[in-house]
mmCIF file of C-alpha atoms in Angstrom:
data_model
loop_
_atom_site.group_PDB
_atom_site.id
_atom_site.type_symbol
_atom_site.label_atom_id
_atom_site.label_comp_id
_atom_site.label_asym_id
_atom_site.label_seq_id
_atom_site.Cartn_x
_atom_site.Cartn_y
_atom_site.Cartn_z
ATOM 1 C CA MET A 2 -169.817 -76.227 157.656
ATOM 2 C CA SER A 3 -170.682 -73.281 155.393
ATOM 3 C CA MET A 4 -167.847 -71.260 156.949
ATOM 4 C CA ASP A 5 -165.391 -74.092 156.196
ATOM 5 C CA VAL A 6 -166.531 -74.231 152.562
ATOM 6 C CA SER A 7 -166.271 -70.438 152.259
ATOM 7 C CA LYS A 8 -162.784 -70.491 153.748
ATOM 8 C CA ALA A 9 -161.728 -73.298 151.414
ATOM 9 C CA ILE A 10 -162.886 -71.350 148.366
ATOM 10 C CA LYS A 11 -161.256 -68.084 149.453
ATOM 11 C CA SER A 12 -157.902 -69.718 150.227
ATOM 12 C CA SER A 13 -157.682 -71.613 146.922
ATOM 13 C CA PRO A 14 -155.318 -70.454 144.125
ATOM 14 C CA PHE A 15 -158.137 -69.606 141.713
ATOM 15 C CA SER A 16 -155.773 -67.674 139.448
ATOM 16 C CA ILE A 17 -155.083 -70.977 137.723
ATOM 17 C CA LEU A 18 -158.687 -70.960 136.466
ATOM 18 C CA PHE A 19 -157.996 -67.824 134.433
ATOM 19 C CA ILE A 20 -155.446 -69.738 132.340
ATOM 20 C CA VAL A 21 -157.736 -72.766 131.996
ATOM 21 C CA PHE A 22 -160.664 -70.722 130.681
ATOM 22 C CA ILE A 23 -158.496 -68.869 128.150
ATOM 23 C CA ILE A 24 -157.322 -72.251 126.828
ATOM 24 C CA LEU A 25 -160.945 -73.414 126.843
ATOM 25 C CA CYS A 26 -161.876 -70.444 124.649
ATOM 26 C CA PHE A 27 -159.352 -71.579 122.018
ATOM 27 C CA GLY A 28 -161.135 -74.909 121.917
ATOM 28 C CA LEU A 29 -164.678 -73.510 121.776
ATOM 29 C CA ILE A 30 -163.778 -71.057 119.008
ATOM 30 C CA SER A 31 -162.246 -73.840 116.932
ATOM 31 C CA LEU A 32 -165.077 -76.287 117.627
ATOM 32 C CA TYR A 33 -167.611 -73.679 116.537
ATOM 33 C CA SER A 34 -165.714 -73.237 113.282
ATOM 34 C CA VAL A 35 -165.684 -77.007 112.762
ATOM 35 C CA ALA A 36 -169.410 -77.180 113.553
ATOM 36 C CA GLU A 37 -170.167 -74.539 110.912
ATOM 37 C CA SER A 38 -168.686 -76.814 108.242
ATOM 38 C CA LYS A 39 -170.905 -79.758 109.248
ATOM 39 C CA SER A 40 -174.238 -80.573 107.648
ATOM 40 C CA LEU A 41 -177.435 -80.519 109.713
ATOM 41 C CA GLY A 42 -177.484 -84.280 110.134
ATOM 42 C CA GLU A 43 -173.944 -84.486 111.516
ATOM 43 C CA SER A 44 -172.988 -84.344 115.178
ATOM 44 C CA ASN A 45 -172.353 -80.829 116.494
ATOM 45 C CA ALA A 46 -169.203 -81.093 118.618
ATOM 46 C CA PHE A 47 -169.491 -77.466 119.771
ATOM 47 C CA LEU A 48 -172.959 -77.904 121.305
ATOM 48 C CA ARG A 49 -172.056 -81.261 122.856
ATOM 49 C CA GLN A 50 -168.949 -79.697 124.397
ATOM 50 C CA LEU A 51 -171.071 -76.926 125.894
ATOM 51 C CA ILE A 52 -173.440 -79.536 127.354
ATOM 52 C CA PHE A 53 -170.526 -81.274 129.089
ATOM 53 C CA LEU A 54 -168.990 -77.985 130.234
ATOM 54 C CA GLY A 55 -171.679 -77.348 132.870
ATOM 55 C CA PRO A 56 -171.255 -80.699 134.702
ATOM 56 C CA ALA A 57 -167.476 -80.410 134.318
ATOM 57 C CA ILE A 58 -167.360 -77.060 136.127
ATOM 58 C CA LEU A 59 -169.754 -78.357 138.796
ATOM 59 C CA LEU A 60 -167.534 -81.400 139.419
ATOM 60 C CA MET A 61 -164.503 -79.130 139.602
ATOM 61 C CA PHE A 62 -166.039 -77.092 142.436
ATOM 62 C CA ILE A 63 -167.116 -80.272 144.241
ATOM 63 C CA PHE A 64 -163.517 -81.510 144.205
ATOM 64 C CA ILE A 65 -162.271 -78.104 145.331
ATOM 65 C CA ILE A 66 -164.235 -78.367 148.590
ATOM 66 C CA LEU A 67 -163.960 -82.145 148.998
ATOM 67 C CA PRO A 68 -161.826 -82.886 152.101
ATOM 68 C CA LYS A 69 -158.365 -84.089 151.202
ATOM 69 C CA LYS A 70 -158.486 -86.577 154.060
ATOM 70 C CA LEU A 71 -161.548 -88.222 152.499
ATOM 71 C CA ILE A 72 -159.755 -88.680 149.162
ATOM 72 C CA HIS A 73 -156.693 -90.083 150.918
ATOM 73 C CA GLU A 74 -158.728 -92.500 153.032
ATOM 74 C CA TYR A 75 -160.804 -94.085 150.269
ATOM 75 C CA VAL A 76 -158.375 -93.982 147.329
ATOM 76 C CA TYR A 77 -157.567 -97.725 147.440
ATOM 77 C CA LEU A 78 -161.272 -98.551 147.314
ATOM 78 C CA LEU A 79 -161.599 -96.106 144.435
ATOM 79 C CA TYR A 80 -158.695 -97.800 142.644
ATOM 80 C CA GLY A 81 -160.380 -101.217 142.879
ATOM 81 C CA SER A 82 -163.602 -99.722 141.548
ATOM 82 C CA VAL A 83 -161.804 -98.107 138.616
ATOM 83 C CA VAL A 84 -160.140 -101.395 137.631
ATOM 84 C CA LEU A 85 -163.628 -102.895 137.380
ATOM 85 C CA PHE A 86 -164.847 -99.736 135.616
ATOM 86 C CA VAL A 87 -162.292 -100.028 132.790
ATOM 87 C CA ILE A 88 -163.367 -103.646 132.239
ATOM 88 C CA MET A 89 -167.016 -102.662 131.742
ATOM 89 C CA PRO A 90 -166.634 -101.409 128.115
ATOM 90 C CA TYR A 91 -166.013 -105.025 127.072
ATOM 91 C CA PHE A 92 -169.686 -105.670 127.893
ATOM 92 C CA SER A 93 -170.877 -102.779 125.689
ATOM 93 C CA PRO A 94 -171.092 -102.766 121.874
ATOM 94 C CA GLN A 95 -167.921 -101.849 120.012
ATOM 95 C CA VAL A 96 -167.454 -98.274 118.815
ATOM 96 C CA ALA A 97 -165.012 -97.867 115.902
ATOM 97 C CA ASP A 98 -163.849 -101.466 116.466
ATOM 98 C CA THR A 99 -162.814 -100.718 120.067
ATOM 99 C CA HIS A 100 -164.147 -101.350 123.579
ATOM 100 C CA ARG A 101 -163.465 -97.894 125.060
ATOM 101 C CA TRP A 102 -166.904 -96.539 125.927
ATOM 102 C CA ILE A 103 -169.818 -97.540 128.149
ATOM 103 C CA ASP A 104 -173.297 -97.111 126.706
ATOM 104 C CA ILE A 105 -175.453 -95.558 129.449
ATOM 105 C CA GLY A 106 -178.589 -95.160 127.340
ATOM 106 C CA LEU A 107 -178.011 -91.463 126.593
ATOM 107 C CA PRO A 108 -176.918 -89.728 123.362
ATOM 108 C CA PHE A 109 -173.340 -89.852 124.690
ATOM 109 C CA SER A 110 -171.144 -92.580 126.194
ATOM 110 C CA LEU A 111 -168.606 -92.565 129.014
ATOM 111 C CA GLN A 112 -164.946 -93.497 128.661
ATOM 112 C CA PRO A 113 -163.754 -95.033 131.970
ATOM 113 C CA SER A 114 -160.063 -94.815 131.082
ATOM 114 C CA GLU A 115 -160.189 -91.020 131.458
ATOM 115 C CA THR A 116 -161.134 -91.380 135.125
ATOM 116 C CA ALA A 117 -158.564 -94.146 135.598
ATOM 117 C CA LYS A 118 -155.658 -91.767 134.810
ATOM 118 C CA LEU A 119 -156.457 -89.581 137.812
ATOM 119 C CA VAL A 120 -157.190 -92.493 140.141
ATOM 120 C CA ILE A 121 -153.809 -94.051 139.288
ATOM 121 C CA VAL A 122 -152.110 -90.791 140.308
ATOM 122 C CA LEU A 123 -154.048 -90.630 143.587
ATOM 123 C CA THR A 124 -153.265 -94.282 144.372
ATOM 124 C CA LEU A 125 -149.568 -93.869 143.604
ATOM 125 C CA ALA A 126 -149.478 -90.715 145.735
ATOM 126 C CA ARG A 127 -150.936 -92.496 148.746
ATOM 127 C CA TYR A 128 -148.708 -95.560 148.331
ATOM 128 C CA LEU A 129 -145.541 -93.471 148.028
ATOM 129 C CA SER A 130 -146.476 -91.022 150.808
ATOM 130 C CA ASP A 131 -147.784 -93.460 153.433
ATOM 131 C CA ARG A 132 -144.662 -95.598 153.666
ATOM 132 C CA LYS A 133 -141.058 -94.783 154.279
ATOM 133 C CA ILE A 134 -140.099 -96.836 151.251
ATOM 134 C CA GLU A 135 -136.470 -97.824 150.867
ATOM 135 C CA LEU A 136 -135.994 -96.542 147.343
ATOM 136 C CA ASP A 137 -132.308 -97.472 147.283
ATOM 137 C CA HIS A 138 -133.321 -100.923 146.044
ATOM 138 C CA PHE A 139 -134.557 -101.468 142.502
ATOM 139 C CA ALA A 140 -137.209 -103.940 143.724
ATOM 140 C CA ALA A 141 -138.922 -101.106 145.646
ATOM 141 C CA LEU A 142 -139.910 -99.568 142.304
ATOM 142 C CA LEU A 143 -141.928 -102.586 141.195
ATOM 143 C CA MET A 144 -145.140 -101.960 143.142
ATOM 144 C CA PRO A 145 -145.727 -98.416 141.747
ATOM 145 C CA PHE A 146 -145.333 -99.788 138.226
ATOM 146 C CA ILE A 147 -147.759 -102.631 139.003
ATOM 147 C CA ILE A 148 -150.358 -100.138 140.314
ATOM 148 C CA ALA A 149 -150.313 -98.298 136.983
ATOM 149 C CA PHE A 150 -149.812 -101.394 134.833
ATOM 150 C CA ILE A 151 -152.991 -103.289 135.874
ATOM 151 C CA PRO A 152 -155.522 -100.759 134.465
ATOM 152 C CA ALA A 153 -153.120 -99.802 131.656
ATOM 153 C CA ILE A 154 -152.919 -103.344 130.270
ATOM 154 C CA ILE A 155 -156.736 -103.571 130.306
ATOM 155 C CA VAL A 156 -156.997 -100.305 128.357
ATOM 156 C CA LEU A 157 -154.227 -101.420 125.972
ATOM 157 C CA ASN A 158 -156.338 -104.418 124.971
ATOM 158 C CA GLN A 159 -159.416 -102.260 124.177
ATOM 159 C CA PRO A 160 -157.237 -101.277 122.164
ATOM 160 C CA ASP A 161 -156.061 -97.787 123.236
ATOM 161 C CA LEU A 162 -152.276 -97.537 123.191
ATOM 162 C CA GLY A 163 -152.151 -93.763 123.690
ATOM 163 C CA THR A 164 -154.229 -93.782 126.881
ATOM 164 C CA ALA A 165 -152.298 -96.791 128.222
ATOM 165 C CA ILE A 166 -149.039 -94.872 127.759
ATOM 166 C CA VAL A 167 -150.483 -91.824 129.563
ATOM 167 C CA MET A 168 -151.546 -94.073 132.455
ATOM 168 C CA MET A 169 -147.951 -95.236 132.869
ATOM 169 C CA SER A 170 -146.385 -91.801 132.373
ATOM 170 C CA PRO A 171 -146.767 -90.416 135.948
ATOM 171 C CA VAL A 172 -144.881 -93.318 137.570
ATOM 172 C CA ILE A 173 -141.299 -92.230 136.848
ATOM 173 C CA PRO A 174 -141.798 -88.484 137.674
ATOM 174 C CA MET A 175 -143.558 -89.384 140.939
ATOM 175 C CA LEU A 176 -140.848 -91.893 141.892
ATOM 176 C CA TYR A 177 -138.186 -89.279 141.164
ATOM 177 C CA TRP A 178 -140.114 -86.767 143.288
ATOM 178 C CA VAL A 179 -139.959 -89.032 146.351
ATOM 179 C CA GLY A 180 -136.249 -89.725 145.972
ATOM 180 C CA ALA A 181 -135.827 -92.795 143.774
ATOM 181 C CA ARG A 182 -132.301 -93.134 142.450
ATOM 182 C CA PRO A 183 -132.016 -91.717 138.903
ATOM 183 C CA PHE A 184 -129.927 -94.776 137.970
ATOM 184 C CA HIS A 185 -132.806 -97.107 138.865
ATOM 185 C CA LEU A 186 -135.190 -95.027 136.762
ATOM 186 C CA PHE A 187 -132.638 -95.146 133.965
ATOM 187 C CA LEU A 188 -132.719 -98.947 134.153
ATOM 188 C CA VAL A 189 -136.468 -98.838 133.528
ATOM 189 C CA ILE A 190 -136.112 -96.648 130.426
ATOM 190 C CA ALA A 191 -132.945 -98.235 128.999
ATOM 191 C CA PRO A 192 -134.521 -101.344 127.356
ATOM 192 C CA THR A 193 -136.973 -99.202 125.375
ATOM 193 C CA LEU A 194 -134.171 -96.933 124.169
ATOM 194 C CA SER A 195 -132.084 -99.972 123.228
ATOM 195 C CA ILE A 196 -134.904 -101.239 121.005
ATOM 196 C CA ILE A 197 -135.642 -97.858 119.403
ATOM 197 C CA THR A 198 -132.000 -97.095 118.575
ATOM 198 C CA ALA A 199 -131.266 -100.605 117.233
ATOM 199 C CA PHE A 200 -132.427 -99.731 113.710
ATOM 200 C CA ASP A 201 -129.493 -97.420 113.022
ATOM 201 C CA VAL A 202 -125.893 -98.498 113.674
ATOM 202 C CA SER A 203 -124.538 -95.016 114.419
ATOM 203 C CA VAL A 204 -127.439 -94.125 116.749
ATOM 204 C CA PHE A 205 -127.174 -97.472 118.542
ATOM 205 C CA THR A 206 -123.406 -96.990 118.939
ATOM 206 C CA SER A 207 -123.976 -93.527 120.438
ATOM 207 C CA TRP A 208 -126.578 -94.992 122.798
ATOM 208 C CA THR A 209 -124.197 -97.731 123.999
ATOM 209 C CA ILE A 210 -121.550 -95.082 124.754
ATOM 210 C CA VAL A 211 -124.079 -93.005 126.741
ATOM 211 C CA MET A 212 -125.259 -96.139 128.549
ATOM 212 C CA ALA A 213 -121.684 -97.124 129.435
ATOM 213 C CA ILE A 214 -120.952 -93.634 130.829
ATOM 214 C CA VAL A 215 -124.153 -93.636 132.937
ATOM 215 C CA ILE A 216 -123.388 -97.100 134.347
ATOM 216 C CA PHE A 217 -119.783 -96.132 135.105
ATOM 217 C CA LEU A 218 -120.751 -92.902 136.897
ATOM 218 C CA SER A 219 -123.465 -94.699 138.913
ATOM 219 C CA LYS A 220 -120.854 -97.168 140.223
ATOM 220 C CA PRO A 221 -122.953 -100.322 140.607
ATOM 221 C CA LYS A 222 -121.325 -103.612 141.539
ATOM 222 C CA LEU A 223 -119.024 -104.799 138.768
ATOM 223 C CA TRP A 224 -121.071 -107.795 137.664
ATOM 224 C CA ASN A 225 -124.332 -105.865 137.941
ATOM 225 C CA GLY A 226 -122.985 -103.133 135.687
ATOM 226 C CA ILE A 227 -121.667 -105.639 133.146
ATOM 227 C CA SER A 228 -124.978 -107.540 133.143
ATOM 228 C CA ILE A 229 -127.013 -104.371 132.643
ATOM 229 C CA PHE A 230 -124.803 -103.156 129.809
ATOM 230 C CA PHE A 231 -124.649 -106.376 127.809
ATOM 231 C CA SER A 232 -128.302 -107.326 128.369
ATOM 232 C CA ASN A 233 -129.352 -104.027 126.792
ATOM 233 C CA ILE A 234 -126.945 -104.534 123.906
ATOM 234 C CA PHE A 235 -128.298 -108.055 123.420
ATOM 235 C CA LEU A 236 -131.878 -106.710 123.420
ATOM 236 C CA GLY A 237 -130.961 -104.133 120.790
ATOM 237 C CA LEU A 238 -129.258 -106.717 118.580
ATOM 238 C CA VAL A 239 -132.063 -109.270 118.867
ATOM 239 C CA PHE A 240 -134.936 -106.908 118.095
ATOM 240 C CA PRO A 241 -134.028 -106.397 114.393
ATOM 241 C CA LEU A 242 -134.023 -110.204 114.090
ATOM 242 C CA PHE A 243 -137.507 -110.261 115.604
ATOM 243 C CA TRP A 244 -138.529 -107.465 113.205
ATOM 244 C CA ASN A 245 -137.388 -109.340 110.100
ATOM 245 C CA SER A 246 -138.263 -112.911 111.087
ATOM 246 C CA PHE A 247 -141.405 -112.805 113.220
ATOM 247 C CA LEU A 248 -143.357 -109.698 112.164
ATOM 248 C CA ARG A 249 -145.441 -110.153 109.047
ATOM 249 C CA PRO A 250 -145.005 -107.704 106.148
ATOM 250 C CA TYR A 251 -148.271 -105.869 106.823
ATOM 251 C CA HIS A 252 -147.249 -105.389 110.484
ATOM 252 C CA ARG A 253 -143.948 -103.869 109.377
ATOM 253 C CA ASN A 254 -145.716 -101.653 106.843
ATOM 254 C CA ARG A 255 -148.068 -100.296 109.516
ATOM 255 C CA ILE A 256 -145.173 -99.367 111.786
ATOM 256 C CA LEU A 257 -143.100 -97.852 108.961
ATOM 257 C CA THR A 258 -146.080 -95.849 107.724
ATOM 258 C CA ALA A 259 -146.659 -94.531 111.236
ATOM 259 C CA ILE A 260 -143.071 -93.289 111.254
ATOM 260 C CA ASN A 261 -143.176 -91.991 107.670
ATOM 261 C CA PRO A 262 -146.775 -91.263 106.519
ATOM 262 C CA GLU A 263 -145.631 -90.453 102.953
ATOM 263 C CA LEU A 264 -145.144 -94.210 102.387
ATOM 264 C CA ASP A 265 -148.951 -94.599 102.278
ATOM 265 C CA PRO A 266 -150.388 -91.154 101.458
ATOM 266 C CA LEU A 267 -153.895 -92.425 100.658
ATOM 267 C CA GLY A 268 -154.081 -94.923 103.519
ATOM 268 C CA SER A 269 -152.806 -94.740 107.078
ATOM 269 C CA GLY A 270 -150.604 -91.726 106.275
ATOM 270 C CA TYR A 271 -153.521 -89.614 105.036
ATOM 271 C CA GLN A 272 -154.410 -88.095 108.414
ATOM 272 C CA VAL A 273 -150.941 -86.791 109.223
ATOM 273 C CA ILE A 274 -150.345 -85.471 105.685
ATOM 274 C CA GLN A 275 -153.588 -83.470 105.778
ATOM 275 C CA SER A 276 -152.775 -82.232 109.276
ATOM 276 C CA LYS A 277 -149.323 -81.003 108.240
ATOM 277 C CA THR A 278 -150.843 -79.364 105.146
ATOM 278 C CA ALA A 279 -153.340 -77.484 107.324
ATOM 279 C CA LEU A 280 -150.655 -76.353 109.757
ATOM 280 C CA GLY A 281 -148.311 -75.196 106.999
ATOM 281 C CA SER A 282 -150.964 -73.370 104.994
ATOM 282 C CA GLY A 283 -152.020 -71.239 107.952
ATOM 283 C CA GLY A 284 -148.821 -69.247 108.048
ATOM 284 C CA PHE A 285 -148.117 -66.870 110.912
ATOM 285 C CA PHE A 286 -151.580 -65.314 111.350
ATOM 286 C CA GLY A 287 -153.781 -67.943 109.669
ATOM 287 C CA LYS A 288 -156.334 -67.792 106.886
ATOM 288 C CA GLY A 289 -158.989 -66.367 109.178
ATOM 289 C CA TRP A 290 -161.587 -67.890 111.460
ATOM 290 C CA GLY A 291 -163.889 -70.158 109.440
ATOM 291 C CA GLU A 292 -161.761 -69.750 106.310
ATOM 292 C CA GLY A 293 -159.549 -72.830 106.536
ATOM 293 C CA THR A 294 -159.898 -74.909 103.385
ATOM 294 C CA GLN A 295 -158.630 -78.152 104.958
ATOM 295 C CA THR A 296 -161.095 -77.683 107.809
ATOM 296 C CA GLN A 297 -164.159 -76.321 106.022
ATOM 297 C CA LEU A 298 -163.878 -78.685 103.037
ATOM 298 C CA LYS A 299 -163.377 -81.654 105.410
ATOM 299 C CA PHE A 300 -160.013 -82.753 104.050
ATOM 300 C CA LEU A 301 -158.733 -82.754 107.641
ATOM 301 C CA PRO A 302 -159.999 -85.851 109.496
ATOM 302 C CA VAL A 303 -161.016 -86.046 113.184
ATOM 303 C CA GLN A 304 -160.633 -82.272 113.283
ATOM 304 C CA GLU A 305 -162.727 -81.736 116.428
ATOM 305 C CA SER A 306 -160.499 -83.910 118.652
ATOM 306 C CA ASP A 307 -157.220 -85.494 117.506
ATOM 307 C CA PHE A 308 -156.307 -82.736 115.027
ATOM 308 C CA ILE A 309 -157.833 -79.663 116.659
ATOM 309 C CA VAL A 310 -154.345 -78.084 116.708
ATOM 310 C CA SER A 311 -154.310 -78.229 112.907
ATOM 311 C CA VAL A 312 -157.633 -76.356 112.794
ATOM 312 C CA ILE A 313 -156.189 -73.631 115.020
ATOM 313 C CA GLY A 314 -152.987 -73.511 112.969
ATOM 314 C CA GLU A 315 -154.788 -73.205 109.639
ATOM 315 C CA GLU A 316 -157.384 -70.627 110.655
ATOM 316 C CA LEU A 317 -155.641 -68.647 113.420
ATOM 317 C CA GLY A 318 -152.011 -69.269 112.506
ATOM 318 C CA PHE A 319 -148.727 -70.020 114.238
ATOM 319 C CA PHE A 320 -149.160 -66.942 116.446
ATOM 320 C CA ALA A 321 -152.321 -68.356 118.059
ATOM 321 C CA ILE A 322 -150.714 -71.769 118.517
ATOM 322 C CA SER A 323 -147.705 -70.120 120.187
ATOM 323 C CA ILE A 324 -149.983 -68.313 122.652
ATOM 324 C CA MET A 325 -151.853 -71.533 123.411
ATOM 325 C CA VAL A 326 -148.627 -73.492 123.955
ATOM 326 C CA PHE A 327 -147.307 -70.729 126.217
ATOM 327 C CA LEU A 328 -150.505 -70.901 128.293
ATOM 328 C CA PHE A 329 -150.149 -74.676 128.569
ATOM 329 C CA LEU A 330 -146.520 -74.232 129.629
ATOM 330 C CA TYR A 331 -147.557 -71.713 132.279
ATOM 331 C CA LEU A 332 -150.255 -74.109 133.536
ATOM 332 C CA ILE A 333 -147.774 -76.997 133.884
ATOM 333 C CA LEU A 334 -145.134 -74.832 135.586
ATOM 334 C CA LYS A 335 -147.769 -73.369 137.922
ATOM 335 C CA ILE A 336 -148.873 -76.841 139.037
ATOM 336 C CA LEU A 337 -145.246 -77.894 139.575
ATOM 337 C CA TYR A 338 -144.635 -74.695 141.546
ATOM 338 C CA LEU A 339 -147.595 -75.527 143.771
ATOM 339 C CA ALA A 340 -146.263 -79.074 144.177
ATOM 340 C CA PHE A 341 -142.831 -77.771 145.166
ATOM 341 C CA HIS A 342 -144.363 -75.541 147.854
ATOM 342 C CA SER A 343 -146.740 -78.169 149.203
ATOM 343 C CA THR A 344 -146.029 -79.071 152.821
ATOM 344 C CA ASP A 345 -147.280 -82.655 152.704
ATOM 345 C CA ARG A 346 -145.951 -85.432 150.509
ATOM 346 C CA PHE A 347 -149.335 -86.709 149.366
ATOM 347 C CA SER A 348 -150.391 -83.340 147.900
ATOM 348 C CA GLY A 349 -147.050 -82.782 146.196
ATOM 349 C CA LEU A 350 -147.150 -86.207 144.571
ATOM 350 C CA VAL A 351 -150.715 -85.734 143.327
ATOM 351 C CA LEU A 352 -149.824 -82.379 141.755
ATOM 352 C CA VAL A 353 -146.740 -83.850 140.054
ATOM 353 C CA GLY A 354 -148.822 -86.732 138.699
ATOM 354 C CA ILE A 355 -151.556 -84.445 137.359
ATOM 355 C CA SER A 356 -149.011 -82.162 135.681
ATOM 356 C CA THR A 357 -147.499 -85.239 134.015
ATOM 357 C CA ILE A 358 -150.881 -86.332 132.649
ATOM 358 C CA PHE A 359 -151.549 -82.883 131.199
ATOM 359 C CA LEU A 360 -148.035 -82.670 129.764
ATOM 360 C CA SER A 361 -148.346 -86.122 128.162
ATOM 361 C CA HIS A 362 -151.582 -85.157 126.415
ATOM 362 C CA ILE A 363 -150.195 -81.821 125.231
ATOM 363 C CA PHE A 364 -146.936 -83.320 123.931
ATOM 364 C CA VAL A 365 -148.546 -86.308 122.183
ATOM 365 C CA ASN A 366 -151.406 -84.345 120.608
ATOM 366 C CA CYS A 367 -149.214 -81.527 119.275
ATOM 367 C CA SER A 368 -146.464 -83.911 118.126
ATOM 368 C CA MET A 369 -149.043 -86.135 116.425
ATOM 369 C CA ALA A 370 -150.607 -83.192 114.561
ATOM 370 C CA SER A 371 -147.208 -82.047 113.290
ATOM 371 C CA GLY A 372 -146.158 -85.546 112.209
ATOM 372 C CA MET A 373 -143.380 -85.943 114.776
ATOM 373 C CA ILE A 374 -144.858 -89.155 116.232
ATOM 374 C CA PRO A 375 -147.410 -91.746 115.057
ATOM 375 C CA VAL A 376 -151.119 -90.992 115.493
ATOM 376 C CA LYS A 377 -152.248 -92.059 118.985
ATOM 377 C CA GLY A 378 -155.677 -90.447 119.289
ATOM 378 C CA LEU A 379 -155.098 -88.399 122.445
ATOM 379 C CA PRO A 380 -157.155 -85.205 122.915
ATOM 380 C CA LEU A 381 -155.732 -81.807 123.833
ATOM 381 C CA PRO A 382 -156.799 -80.724 127.360
ATOM 382 C CA PHE A 383 -159.695 -78.202 127.413
ATOM 383 C CA VAL A 384 -159.410 -77.755 123.627
ATOM 384 C CA SER A 385 -160.357 -81.022 121.927
ATOM 385 C CA TYR A 386 -163.914 -82.301 121.887
ATOM 386 C CA GLY A 387 -164.522 -85.146 124.324
ATOM 387 C CA GLY A 388 -167.007 -85.218 127.177
ATOM 388 C CA SER A 389 -165.279 -87.773 129.398
ATOM 389 C CA PHE A 390 -161.890 -86.076 129.048
ATOM 390 C CA LEU A 391 -163.383 -82.629 129.687
ATOM 391 C CA LEU A 392 -164.969 -83.920 132.901
ATOM 392 C CA SER A 393 -161.741 -85.547 134.098
ATOM 393 C CA SER A 394 -159.655 -82.482 133.153
ATOM 394 C CA PHE A 395 -161.807 -80.142 135.241
ATOM 395 C CA ILE A 396 -161.819 -82.645 138.115
ATOM 396 C CA MET A 397 -158.006 -82.622 138.001
ATOM 397 C CA ILE A 398 -157.991 -78.822 138.082
ATOM 398 C CA GLY A 399 -160.338 -78.954 141.071
ATOM 399 C CA ILE A 400 -157.931 -81.287 142.881
ATOM 400 C CA VAL A 401 -154.985 -79.035 141.989
ATOM 401 C CA ILE A 402 -156.763 -76.057 143.550
ATOM 402 C CA ASN A 403 -157.880 -78.115 146.558
ATOM 403 C CA PHE A 404 -154.444 -79.591 147.279
ATOM 404 C CA SER A 405 -152.578 -76.301 146.905
ATOM 405 C CA ARG A 406 -154.566 -73.972 149.137
ATOM 406 C CA GLU A 407 -152.637 -71.330 151.045
ATOM 407 C CA GLU A 408 -153.065 -72.997 154.445
ATOM 408 C CA ASN A 409 -151.014 -75.927 153.127
ATOM 409 C CA TYR A 410 -147.889 -73.767 152.909
#
């Protein structure tokens, strides 16, 4: 047994850990700076992150040596357990008006939705790899979406829109990986694009032209193509009516402020405005570690998690952010490379799903900090403070290393 464990460790692509720990250093340096600006009575995110780091690394090594066959065999049971797990926060007291955490009687709480992201990927990977699914039919795509949708809708009601979106994000890349028709995946995305583009006539017109070209080149049956085209147009035309007639003014104001924070600079737009100010004031090389005025004077909210990128940008500058983004890009491409060279379908699908989860967090967090998208409250992997997410991130890295060992090639 000890020889098998030793062989598993030696044959694992541990070079990926070098990138992870460099990224982790960015986070610890920034969290220490944030902690220095806190008073003695306030929570020290740096120390709490260090406390979680030990168990996170231990769990990573456990999942490196855990037999892949064992994960594959019990993943459906694990999925059922996770669905129950994400329901449990409803029986715990609310935190910040949400049911996201489970109180376990310790100074910290657990967030089940972080574990659910990985379990969804593992479940989808087994479902798509075990069966020779006829993906030529659109109906064959329904079950993968249902697998992700069940825990996602529970998390959405907590409410946690950002995490629910991340839970759904691996479905389309994993379906594409196993050979689903791009046209069928386009049909899944098209209604959302029809709604988003409906608010501008020129954009909506451009979208209808693109949609018509895609449908024509895909050559569906005549009536199917006509139905798809006009149903999306109808959806786009009806949504503005829903916007004006059914949404109340304060609902519309919330959405508009999320798109343009300057409409409510002292209210819901405050976070993004302060974040953009911090990023812009840092310049190319930053103001210096511990010298950021937005950070140290606490103008920047939620700086240890949601807006950690703004802390890095203000104190270490655009140069440091560029290095961090490059390291993230290398990490994602490395995982996809390992997926491409995997010899079994299950491993390849798991690696694609994990890379999608990481990419979703990186894109949303960085876009949110720069004001490109509304605030969703998603942490940056290995950088933001968050015990549950740090644990799940290192578990995912452990699975990446486990499922991409050299003997698999």
